[in-house]
Amino acid sequence: MEDRGFLLGDGLFETLRLYRGRPFRLSDHLCRLQEGAARVRLGWPDGVEARVAGALAASGMEGDGALRITLTRGVGHGLLPPDPPGTPTLHVVARPWHPDPAWEERGLSAHLAGRVDEHALTAGLKGIGYLERITALLTARERGAEEAILRNSAGAVVGGSASNLFLVAGGRLRTPALEEGILPGITRSVVLELARHMGLDAEEGSLRPEELARADEVFLTSSLRELVPVVAAEGTRVGPGSPGPVWRRLLDAFRERVRAELGA
Amino acid sequence: MEDRGFLLGDGLFETLRLYRGRPFRLSDHLCRLQEGAARVRLGWPDGVEARVAGALAASGMEGDGALRITLTRGVGHGLLPPDPPGTPTLHVVARPWHPDPAWEERGLSAHLAGRVDEHALTAGLKGIGYLERITALLTARERGAEEAILRNSAGAVVGGSASNLFLVAGGRLRTPALEEGILPGITRSVVLELARHMGLDAEEGSLRPEELARADEVFLTSSLRELVPVVAAEGTRVGPGSPGPVWRRLLDAFRERVRAELGA
């Protein structure tokens, strides 16, 4: 309770999917965490990889699950961190987790709610402070949708409450660029790579809210949920109102990639 | 470690100054906390006032100090809160705390760093997620200043890293309006009230960064630090570069008010 993570959200985190107890792209997640820590001047403790591996082994997880890694600036009150710096807290927890089959079968409805500030010093970081995103999700739910789509200060749509956003229009894949204030998603980068391998034109840019309802397909990506179709936005059907063929091909390719990398 | 405060910054907090162990304007702080909790759909536990009073009594604090009250959505993983809601966590800690005498004697230098989003769903709330503010403060320190002054998405200056902002220009007091995305500070409201009692013209509006260096005086207000003069902004002297007379009168009046209310 005296940890700066609890007191001030003074830390960063990663959430990974566990497939049969094994994390996908752990080194990419740790690399992102380390880069984020440097940006907020948070020390990088020794032996993070070994400690994560140890916690995962100790959890005994062998099924599907979620791995949460939290790094905070350690114990201490007051905005100004102690000088010399304290010992960062590294907290790792693995828990069983399964996707809802309905996401894949019928997709989600989404509502525009909540903001991301692309000009913040902490833009693009996975800081602990998720209250805006939680409130966005609750607001979307109250309005009858299942997911929130957040906008940045320029009014562009940037992603779901904890996911990156893609749309398919005119046979091209589009997703917000990193400069839009988005988290550089691990699944996002795999999807972009797979799309280009498939010969699909994939463009990173700025997406206006009105493009959602006009798109042929919309989907969200995240490490936990993989690729989830969005079939309605602001009460308007996206495409035919059911999960689309580009999403399906990319999800199949993504899962094949997971199997290939994890040797499962 | 499984609390949503630690995992997701899913909570709000209050920090109060203790004068000889007694909190100033506790009921105002609890009222703000309760209003914030309603905005983020966080339940209000029974007996908050009694629990705060109990923790304060148990701390044995009789000197000057800081009281920290944290309210979170309780235990649980995942952005979507459990349904039915879990039990909110209420965490109260009192600790000795003294202001740095240098703040009052010579004032602070400030540097523009960090952002506040006045259009966020959580704008104006004291959410746990202070990483942007901490990073702003560290950035200001690296640039040789002692405090950060944050801007909102319209580029207006809104406050210090954990404080409200006032300036004195042409004999008038000016401070950002609540719509600018600022926290409705308890000390801020007392200062506005005292200023009006003194016959000082006090205006709430939008403040441009260039107004800081042109002002006769600049000061920050917060519950812990009371009123702290800012004597340099972006390397440029504010007024004569020393704490000003309006700040002094208001600080004296503020302390008189504290003594009157606490009967000390």
Coordinates of C-alpha atoms in Angstrom, one line a residue:
Chain A
M1 CA 0.0 0.0 0.0
E2 CA 3.1 2.3 0.3
D3 CA 4.2 1.4 -3.2
R4 CA 4.2 4.3 -5.7
G5 CA 2.3 2.1 -8.1
F6 CA -0.7 2.0 -5.7
L7 CA -0.2 5.6 -4.5
L8 CA 0.5 7.4 -7.8
G9 CA 0.3 5.0 -10.7
D10 CA 4.0 5.5 -10.9
G11 CA 4.8 2.5 -13.0
L12 CA 4.2 0.6 -16.2
F13 CA 2.8 -2.8 -17.0
E14 CA 2.6 -5.5 -19.7
T15 CA -0.1 -8.1 -20.2
L16 CA 0.6 -11.2 -22.2
R17 CA -1.4 -14.1 -23.4
L18 CA -0.3 -17.5 -22.2
Y19 CA -0.8 -20.4 -24.6
R20 CA -0.6 -23.7 -22.8
G21 CA 1.3 -21.8 -20.1
R22 CA 3.8 -20.3 -22.5
P23 CA 4.0 -16.5 -23.2
F24 CA 3.9 -15.2 -26.8
R25 CA 6.6 -12.6 -27.6
L26 CA 7.8 -12.2 -24.0
S27 CA 11.0 -10.5 -25.2
D28 CA 9.1 -7.9 -27.2
H29 CA 7.0 -7.1 -24.2
L30 CA 10.0 -6.8 -21.9
C31 CA 11.7 -4.6 -24.5
R32 CA 8.7 -2.3 -24.6
L33 CA 8.6 -2.2 -20.8
Q34 CA 12.3 -1.4 -20.6
E35 CA 12.0 1.4 -23.2
G36 CA 9.0 2.8 -21.3
A37 CA 10.9 2.7 -18.0
A38 CA 13.7 4.7 -19.5
R39 CA 11.3 7.3 -20.8
V40 CA 9.9 7.9 -17.3
R41 CA 13.3 7.6 -15.7
L42 CA 12.4 4.4 -13.9
G43 CA 15.3 2.1 -13.1
W44 CA 15.5 -1.3 -14.8
P45 CA 16.1 -4.0 -12.1
D46 CA 18.5 -6.8 -12.6
G47 CA 17.4 -10.2 -13.9
V48 CA 13.9 -9.2 -15.0
E49 CA 13.7 -12.1 -17.5
A50 CA 14.7 -14.6 -14.9
R51 CA 12.3 -13.3 -12.4
V52 CA 9.4 -13.4 -14.8
A53 CA 10.4 -17.0 -15.9
G54 CA 10.6 -17.9 -12.2
A55 CA 7.2 -16.5 -11.3
L56 CA 5.7 -18.2 -14.4
A57 CA 7.2 -21.6 -13.4
A58 CA 6.1 -21.2 -9.8
S59 CA 2.5 -20.4 -10.9
G60 CA 2.3 -24.0 -12.4
M61 CA 0.2 -22.5 -15.2
E62 CA -0.1 -25.0 -18.1
G63 CA -3.3 -23.9 -19.7
D64 CA -4.4 -20.7 -21.4
G65 CA -4.0 -17.7 -19.3
A66 CA -2.8 -14.1 -18.9
L67 CA 0.6 -13.0 -17.6
R68 CA 0.7 -9.6 -16.0
I69 CA 4.1 -7.9 -15.3
T70 CA 4.1 -4.7 -13.3
L71 CA 7.1 -2.5 -12.8
T72 CA 6.9 0.5 -10.4
R73 CA 9.3 3.0 -8.9
G74 CA 9.1 1.2 -5.6
V75 CA 8.0 2.5 -2.2
G76 CA 7.6 6.2 -1.4
H77 CA 5.2 9.2 -1.0
G78 CA 5.3 12.5 -2.9
L79 CA 5.6 13.2 -6.6
L80 CA 9.3 13.6 -6.6
P81 CA 10.9 10.2 -6.5
P82 CA 13.5 9.6 -3.7
D83 CA 17.1 10.5 -4.5
P84 CA 19.0 8.2 -4.7
P85 CA 16.2 6.2 -6.4
G86 CA 14.6 3.4 -4.4
T87 CA 14.3 -0.2 -5.5
P88 CA 11.8 -0.7 -8.3
T89 CA 9.0 -3.1 -7.6
L90 CA 8.6 -6.0 -10.1
H91 CA 5.4 -7.9 -9.7
V92 CA 4.5 -10.8 -11.8
V93 CA 1.2 -12.8 -11.7
A94 CA -0.1 -15.5 -14.0
R95 CA -3.8 -16.4 -14.0
P96 CA -6.1 -18.6 -16.1
W97 CA -7.8 -16.6 -18.8
H98 CA -10.0 -17.6 -21.7
P99 CA -11.4 -15.4 -24.5
D100 CA -15.2 -15.1 -24.8
P101 CA -16.1 -17.3 -27.9
A102 CA -18.8 -14.7 -28.8
W103 CA -16.1 -12.2 -29.7
E104 CA -15.0 -14.4 -32.6
E105 CA -18.4 -15.6 -33.5
R106 CA -20.3 -12.4 -33.7
G107 CA -17.9 -9.5 -32.9
L108 CA -18.4 -6.5 -30.7
S109 CA -20.3 -3.2 -30.8
A110 CA -18.4 -0.1 -30.0
H111 CA -19.1 3.4 -28.9
L112 CA -16.8 6.5 -29.0
A113 CA -15.8 7.4 -25.5
G114 CA -12.7 8.6 -23.7
R115 CA -9.5 10.3 -24.7
V116 CA -5.8 9.7 -25.3
D117 CA -3.4 12.6 -25.4
E118 CA -0.9 12.2 -28.2
H119 CA 1.1 15.2 -26.9
A120 CA 1.6 13.9 -23.4
L121 CA 5.1 13.1 -22.1
T122 CA 3.8 9.6 -21.4
A123 CA 1.9 9.2 -24.8
G124 CA 2.2 5.6 -26.0
L125 CA 3.3 4.2 -22.7
K126 CA 1.5 1.5 -20.9
G127 CA 1.3 3.4 -17.6
I128 CA -0.7 2.0 -14.7
G129 CA -3.2 4.9 -14.8
Y130 CA -6.1 3.3 -16.7
L131 CA -8.9 5.2 -15.0
E132 CA -9.7 7.1 -18.3
R133 CA -9.9 3.8 -20.2
I134 CA -12.0 2.1 -17.5
T135 CA -14.4 5.0 -17.4
A136 CA -14.5 5.0 -21.3
L137 CA -15.4 1.3 -21.2
L138 CA -18.1 1.8 -18.5
T139 CA -19.5 4.7 -20.5
A140 CA -19.7 2.6 -23.7
R141 CA -21.4 -0.1 -21.8
E142 CA -24.0 2.3 -20.3
R143 CA -24.7 3.4 -23.9
G144 CA -25.4 -0.2 -24.9
A145 CA -22.1 -1.0 -26.6
E146 CA -19.5 -3.6 -25.5
E147 CA -16.3 -1.7 -26.2
A148 CA -15.1 1.9 -26.2
I149 CA -13.2 3.6 -29.0
L150 CA -11.0 6.4 -27.8
R151 CA -10.0 9.5 -29.6
N152 CA -6.9 11.7 -29.3
S153 CA -6.8 15.5 -28.9
A154 CA -7.1 16.0 -32.7
G155 CA -10.3 14.0 -32.7
A156 CA -8.8 11.0 -34.5
V157 CA -9.8 7.5 -33.4
V158 CA -6.9 5.7 -31.8
G159 CA -8.0 2.3 -30.4
G160 CA -10.2 0.4 -28.0
S161 CA -10.1 0.6 -24.2
A162 CA -7.0 -1.6 -24.1
S163 CA -6.4 -2.5 -27.8
N164 CA -5.2 -1.2 -31.1
L165 CA -7.6 -0.4 -34.0
F166 CA -7.6 -1.6 -37.6
L167 CA -10.0 -1.0 -40.4
V168 CA -10.3 -2.5 -43.9
A169 CA -11.5 -0.1 -46.6
G170 CA -11.2 -0.6 -50.4
G171 CA -9.1 -3.7 -49.9
R172 CA -6.5 -1.8 -47.7
L173 CA -5.7 -2.2 -44.1
R174 CA -5.4 1.0 -42.1
T175 CA -4.4 1.6 -38.5
P176 CA -3.4 4.7 -36.4
A177 CA 0.3 5.6 -36.6
L178 CA 2.4 5.6 -33.4
E179 CA 2.4 9.4 -33.5
E180 CA -1.4 9.4 -32.9
G181 CA -0.6 8.6 -29.2
I182 CA -1.3 4.8 -29.4
L183 CA 0.5 2.0 -27.5
P184 CA 2.9 0.3 -29.9
G185 CA 1.0 -3.0 -29.7
I186 CA 2.9 -6.3 -30.1
T187 CA -0.1 -7.9 -31.8
R188 CA -0.5 -4.8 -33.9
S189 CA 3.0 -5.2 -35.2
V190 CA 2.6 -8.9 -35.9
V191 CA -0.7 -8.1 -37.8
L192 CA 1.0 -5.4 -39.9
E193 CA 3.8 -7.9 -40.7
L194 CA 1.4 -10.7 -41.6
A195 CA -0.7 -8.3 -43.8
R196 CA 2.4 -7.3 -45.8
H197 CA 3.4 -10.9 -46.2
M198 CA -0.1 -11.6 -47.6
G199 CA 0.4 -8.8 -50.1
L200 CA -2.2 -6.6 -48.3
D201 CA -1.6 -2.9 -48.5
A202 CA -1.2 -1.8 -44.9
E203 CA -1.1 1.9 -44.0
E204 CA -0.4 3.7 -40.7
G205 CA -2.0 7.1 -40.5
S206 CA -4.7 9.2 -38.9
L207 CA -8.2 7.7 -38.8
R208 CA -11.3 9.9 -38.5
P209 CA -14.4 8.6 -36.5
E210 CA -16.6 8.7 -39.6
E211 CA -14.3 6.2 -41.4
L212 CA -15.5 3.5 -38.9
A213 CA -19.0 3.1 -40.2
R214 CA -17.9 3.4 -43.8
A215 CA -15.3 0.7 -43.5
D216 CA -15.8 -2.8 -44.8
E217 CA -14.3 -4.2 -41.6
V218 CA -13.1 -3.0 -38.3
F219 CA -11.1 -5.0 -35.7
L220 CA -9.2 -4.5 -32.5
T221 CA -5.9 -6.2 -31.5
S222 CA -4.4 -6.9 -28.2
S223 CA -2.1 -9.4 -26.7
L224 CA -4.9 -11.0 -24.6
R225 CA -7.7 -11.0 -27.1
E226 CA -5.7 -11.4 -30.3
L227 CA -7.9 -10.0 -33.1
V228 CA -11.5 -9.1 -32.3
P229 CA -14.0 -7.9 -34.9
V230 CA -16.1 -4.7 -34.4
V231 CA -19.4 -5.1 -36.2
A232 CA -21.1 -1.9 -35.1
A233 CA -19.9 1.5 -34.3
E234 CA -22.0 4.3 -32.7
G235 CA -25.1 2.2 -33.4
T236 CA -24.3 1.8 -37.2
R237 CA -23.4 -1.5 -38.7
V238 CA -19.9 -1.9 -39.9
G239 CA -19.9 -3.6 -43.4
P240 CA -22.4 -6.4 -43.3
G241 CA -22.5 -6.3 -39.5
S242 CA -20.7 -9.6 -39.1
P243 CA -17.0 -10.5 -38.8
G244 CA -15.2 -10.0 -42.1
P245 CA -13.0 -12.1 -44.4
V246 CA -9.8 -10.0 -44.0
W247 CA -10.1 -10.2 -40.2
R248 CA -10.6 -14.0 -40.5
R249 CA -7.5 -14.5 -42.7
L250 CA -5.4 -12.3 -40.4
L251 CA -6.5 -14.1 -37.3
D252 CA -5.8 -17.5 -38.8
A253 CA -2.4 -16.3 -39.9
F254 CA -1.8 -14.8 -36.4
R255 CA -2.6 -18.1 -34.7
E256 CA -0.4 -20.0 -37.1
R257 CA 2.4 -17.6 -36.2
V258 CA 1.8 -18.2 -32.5
R259 CA 1.9 -22.0 -33.0
A260 CA 5.1 -21.7 -35.1
E261 CA 6.9 -19.6 -32.5
L262 CA 5.8 -21.5 -29.5
G263 CA 6.2 -24.9 -31.2
A264 CA 2.8 -26.0 -30.1
Chain B
M1 CA -0.9 -6.3 -5.2
E2 CA -4.2 -7.5 -6.6
D3 CA -5.9 -4.3 -5.9
R4 CA -7.2 -2.4 -8.9
G5 CA -5.4 0.7 -7.6
F6 CA -2.1 -1.0 -8.0
L7 CA -2.9 -2.8 -11.2
L8 CA -4.8 -0.2 -13.1
G9 CA -4.8 3.1 -11.2
D10 CA -8.5 2.4 -10.8
G11 CA -9.1 4.8 -7.9
L12 CA -9.0 8.3 -6.6
F13 CA -7.1 10.0 -3.8
E14 CA -6.9 13.0 -1.5
T15 CA -3.9 14.5 0.2
L16 CA -4.5 16.9 3.1
R17 CA -2.3 18.9 5.3
L18 CA -2.3 18.1 9.0
Y19 CA -1.8 21.1 11.4
R20 CA -0.8 19.8 14.8
G21 CA -2.4 16.5 13.8
R22 CA -5.6 18.0 12.6
P23 CA -6.8 18.0 9.0
F24 CA -7.9 21.2 7.3
R25 CA -11.2 21.0 5.4
L26 CA -11.6 17.3 5.7
S27 CA -15.2 17.4 4.7
D28 CA -14.4 19.4 1.5
H29 CA -11.9 16.7 0.6
L30 CA -14.3 13.9 1.3
C31 CA -17.0 15.6 -0.7
R32 CA -14.6 16.0 -3.7
L33 CA -13.6 12.3 -3.4
Q34 CA -17.3 11.2 -3.3
E35 CA -18.2 13.3 -6.3
G36 CA -15.2 11.8 -8.2
A37 CA -16.2 8.3 -7.2
A38 CA -19.6 8.8 -8.6
R39 CA -18.2 10.1 -11.9
V40 CA -16.1 7.0 -12.4
R41 CA -18.9 4.7 -11.1
L42 CA -16.9 3.7 -8.0
G43 CA -19.0 2.8 -5.0
W44 CA -18.8 4.9 -1.8
P45 CA -18.2 2.7 1.2
D46 CA -20.0 3.1 4.4
G47 CA -18.5 5.1 7.2
V48 CA -15.7 6.8 5.3
E49 CA -15.5 9.7 7.7
A50 CA -15.4 7.5 10.8
R51 CA -12.7 5.3 9.2
V52 CA -10.6 8.3 8.3
A53 CA -11.0 9.7 11.8
G54 CA -10.1 6.2 13.3
A55 CA -6.9 5.9 11.2
L56 CA -5.9 9.4 12.1
A57 CA -6.4 8.8 15.8
A58 CA -4.5 5.5 15.5
S59 CA -1.6 7.2 13.8
G60 CA -1.0 9.2 17.0
M61 CA 0.0 12.2 14.8
E62 CA 0.1 15.4 16.8
G63 CA 2.5 17.5 14.7
D64 CA 2.5 18.8 11.2
G65 CA 1.9 16.2 8.6
A66 CA 0.2 14.8 5.5
L67 CA -2.9 12.7 5.4
R68 CA -3.4 10.5 2.4
I69 CA -6.8 9.0 1.6
T70 CA -7.0 6.5 -1.3
L71 CA -10.2 4.9 -2.6
T72 CA -10.0 2.2 -5.2
R73 CA -12.5 -0.1 -6.9
G74 CA -11.1 -3.0 -4.9
V75 CA -9.5 -6.3 -6.0
G76 CA -9.7 -7.6 -9.5
H77 CA -8.0 -8.0 -12.9
G78 CA -9.2 -6.7 -16.3
L79 CA -10.5 -3.3 -17.3
L80 CA -14.1 -4.2 -16.8
P81 CA -14.9 -4.1 -13.1
P82 CA -16.5 -7.2 -11.6
D83 CA -20.3 -7.4 -11.7
P84 CA -21.7 -7.2 -9.0
P85 CA -19.1 -4.6 -7.9
G86 CA -16.4 -5.7 -5.4
T87 CA -15.7 -4.0 -2.1
P88 CA -13.9 -0.6 -2.6
T89 CA -10.6 -0.3 -0.9
L90 CA -10.2 2.6 1.5
H91 CA -6.6 3.2 2.6
V92 CA -5.7 6.0 4.9
V93 CA -2.2 6.9 6.0
A94 CA -0.9 9.9 8.1
R95 CA 2.8 10.7 8.1
P96 CA 4.9 13.6 9.4
W97 CA 5.5 16.2 6.7
H98 CA 7.0 19.7 6.8
P99 CA 7.2 22.3 4.0
D100 CA 10.6 23.4 2.8
P101 CA 11.2 26.9 4.3
A102 CA 13.0 27.9 1.0
W103 CA 9.6 27.7 -0.9
E104 CA 8.4 30.7 1.2
E105 CA 11.7 32.5 1.4
R106 CA 12.7 32.6 -2.2
G107 CA 10.1 30.8 -4.3
L108 CA 10.4 28.2 -7.0
S109 CA 11.5 28.2 -10.6
A110 CA 9.2 26.5 -13.1
H111 CA 9.4 25.0 -16.5
L112 CA 6.6 24.1 -18.9
A113 CA 6.3 20.3 -19.2
G114 CA 3.5 17.8 -19.3
R115 CA -0.1 17.7 -20.3
V116 CA -3.6 17.7 -18.9
D117 CA -6.5 16.8 -21.1
E118 CA -9.5 19.0 -20.4
H119 CA -11.7 16.8 -22.6
A120 CA -11.0 13.5 -20.9
L121 CA -13.8 11.8 -19.2
T122 CA -11.7 11.9 -16.0
A123 CA -10.7 15.6 -16.4
G124 CA -10.5 17.4 -13.1
L125 CA -10.5 14.2 -11.1
K126 CA -7.7 13.2 -8.7
G127 CA -7.2 9.8 -10.2
I128 CA -4.2 7.7 -9.0
G129 CA -2.5 7.8 -12.4
Y130 CA 0.1 10.5 -11.8
L131 CA 2.8 9.2 -14.1
E132 CA 2.4 12.2 -16.6
R133 CA 2.7 14.6 -13.7
I134 CA 5.7 12.8 -12.2
T135 CA 7.4 12.7 -15.6
A136 CA 6.6 16.4 -16.0
L137 CA 8.2 17.2 -12.7
L138 CA 11.3 15.1 -13.5
T139 CA 11.6 16.8 -16.9
A140 CA 11.4 20.2 -15.3
R141 CA 14.1 19.2 -12.8
E142 CA 16.4 18.0 -15.6
R143 CA 16.0 21.4 -17.3
G144 CA 17.2 23.1 -14.1
A145 CA 13.8 24.2 -12.8
E146 CA 12.1 23.0 -9.5
E147 CA 8.5 22.7 -10.6
A148 CA 6.6 21.8 -13.8
I149 CA 3.8 23.8 -15.2
L150 CA 1.4 21.7 -17.3
R151 CA -0.6 22.8 -20.3
N152 CA -4.0 21.5 -21.6
S153 CA -4.8 20.4 -25.1
A154 CA -5.6 24.0 -26.1
G155 CA -2.1 25.0 -24.9
A156 CA -3.3 27.0 -21.9
V157 CA -1.3 26.7 -18.7
V158 CA -3.3 24.9 -16.0
G159 CA -1.2 24.2 -12.9
G160 CA 1.9 22.8 -11.3
S161 CA 2.6 19.1 -11.1
A162 CA 0.2 18.7 -8.2
S163 CA -1.1 22.2 -7.6
N164 CA -3.3 25.0 -9.0
L165 CA -1.9 28.1 -10.6
F166 CA -2.6 31.7 -9.9
L167 CA -1.1 34.9 -11.4
V168 CA -1.4 38.5 -10.4
A169 CA -1.4 41.1 -13.3
G170 CA -2.5 44.7 -13.2
G171 CA -3.7 44.2 -9.7
R172 CA -6.0 41.3 -10.6
L173 CA -5.8 37.7 -9.6
R174 CA -6.2 35.2 -12.4
T175 CA -6.5 31.4 -12.3
P176 CA -7.5 28.7 -14.8
A177 CA -11.2 28.0 -14.8
L178 CA -12.5 24.5 -13.9
E179 CA -13.3 23.9 -17.6
E180 CA -9.6 24.1 -18.4
G181 CA -9.2 20.5 -17.0
I182 CA -7.9 21.4 -13.6
L183 CA -8.5 19.8 -10.2
P184 CA -11.0 21.9 -8.2
G185 CA -8.4 22.6 -5.5
I186 CA -9.6 23.1 -1.9
T187 CA -6.8 25.7 -1.3
R188 CA -7.7 27.3 -4.7
S189 CA -11.3 27.8 -3.6
V190 CA -10.2 29.2 -0.2
V191 CA -7.8 31.6 -1.9
L192 CA -10.5 32.8 -4.3
E193 CA -12.8 33.4 -1.4
L194 CA -10.1 35.3 0.6
A195 CA -9.2 37.4 -2.4
R196 CA -12.8 38.5 -2.9
H197 CA -13.1 39.3 0.8
M198 CA -10.0 41.5 0.4
G199 CA -11.6 43.3 -2.5
L200 CA -9.2 41.8 -5.0
D201 CA -10.6 41.2 -8.4
A202 CA -10.3 37.5 -9.0
E203 CA -11.0 36.0 -12.4
E204 CA -11.2 32.4 -13.5
G205 CA -10.4 31.9 -17.2
S206 CA -7.8 30.6 -19.7
L207 CA -4.2 31.5 -19.1
R208 CA -1.6 31.5 -21.9
P209 CA 2.0 30.5 -21.2
E210 CA 3.3 33.9 -22.2
E211 CA 1.3 35.5 -19.4
L212 CA 3.5 33.9 -16.8
A213 CA 6.7 35.9 -17.5
R214 CA 4.6 39.1 -18.0
A215 CA 2.8 38.6 -14.6
D216 CA 3.7 40.7 -11.5
E217 CA 3.4 37.5 -9.4
V218 CA 2.8 33.8 -10.0
F219 CA 2.0 31.3 -7.3
L220 CA 0.8 27.7 -6.9
T221 CA -1.7 26.4 -4.4
S222 CA -2.1 22.9 -2.9
S223 CA -3.4 21.4 0.3
L224 CA 0.1 20.3 1.4
R225 CA 2.1 23.3 0.3
E226 CA -0.5 26.0 0.8
L227 CA 0.6 29.0 -1.4
V228 CA 4.1 28.8 -3.0
P229 CA 5.5 31.6 -5.1
V230 CA 6.9 31.0 -8.5
V231 CA 9.7 33.5 -9.2
A232 CA 11.0 32.3 -12.6
A233 CA 9.2 30.7 -15.5
E234 CA 11.1 29.2 -18.5
G235 CA 14.2 30.9 -17.3
T236 CA 12.6 34.3 -17.2
R237 CA 12.2 36.2 -14.0
V238 CA 8.6 36.7 -12.8
G239 CA 8.1 40.3 -11.6
P240 CA 11.1 41.2 -9.5
G241 CA 12.2 37.6 -9.2
S242 CA 11.2 37.3 -5.6
P243 CA 7.9 36.4 -3.7
G244 CA 5.4 39.2 -4.2
P245 CA 3.1 41.2 -1.9
V246 CA -0.2 39.8 -3.1
W247 CA 1.0 36.2 -2.5
R248 CA 2.2 37.3 1.0
R249 CA -1.1 38.8 1.9
L250 CA -3.1 35.8 0.7
L251 CA -0.8 33.4 2.5
D252 CA -1.1 35.3 5.7
A253 CA -4.9 35.4 5.3
F254 CA -5.0 31.7 4.4
R255 CA -3.1 30.8 7.6
E256 CA -5.3 32.9 9.7
R257 CA -8.3 31.1 8.2
V258 CA -6.7 27.7 9.0
R259 CA -6.1 28.8 12.6
A260 CA -9.7 30.1 12.9
E261 CA -11.2 26.9 11.5
L262 CA -9.0 24.6 13.5
G263 CA -9.1 26.7 16.7
A264 CA -5.3 26.5 17.0

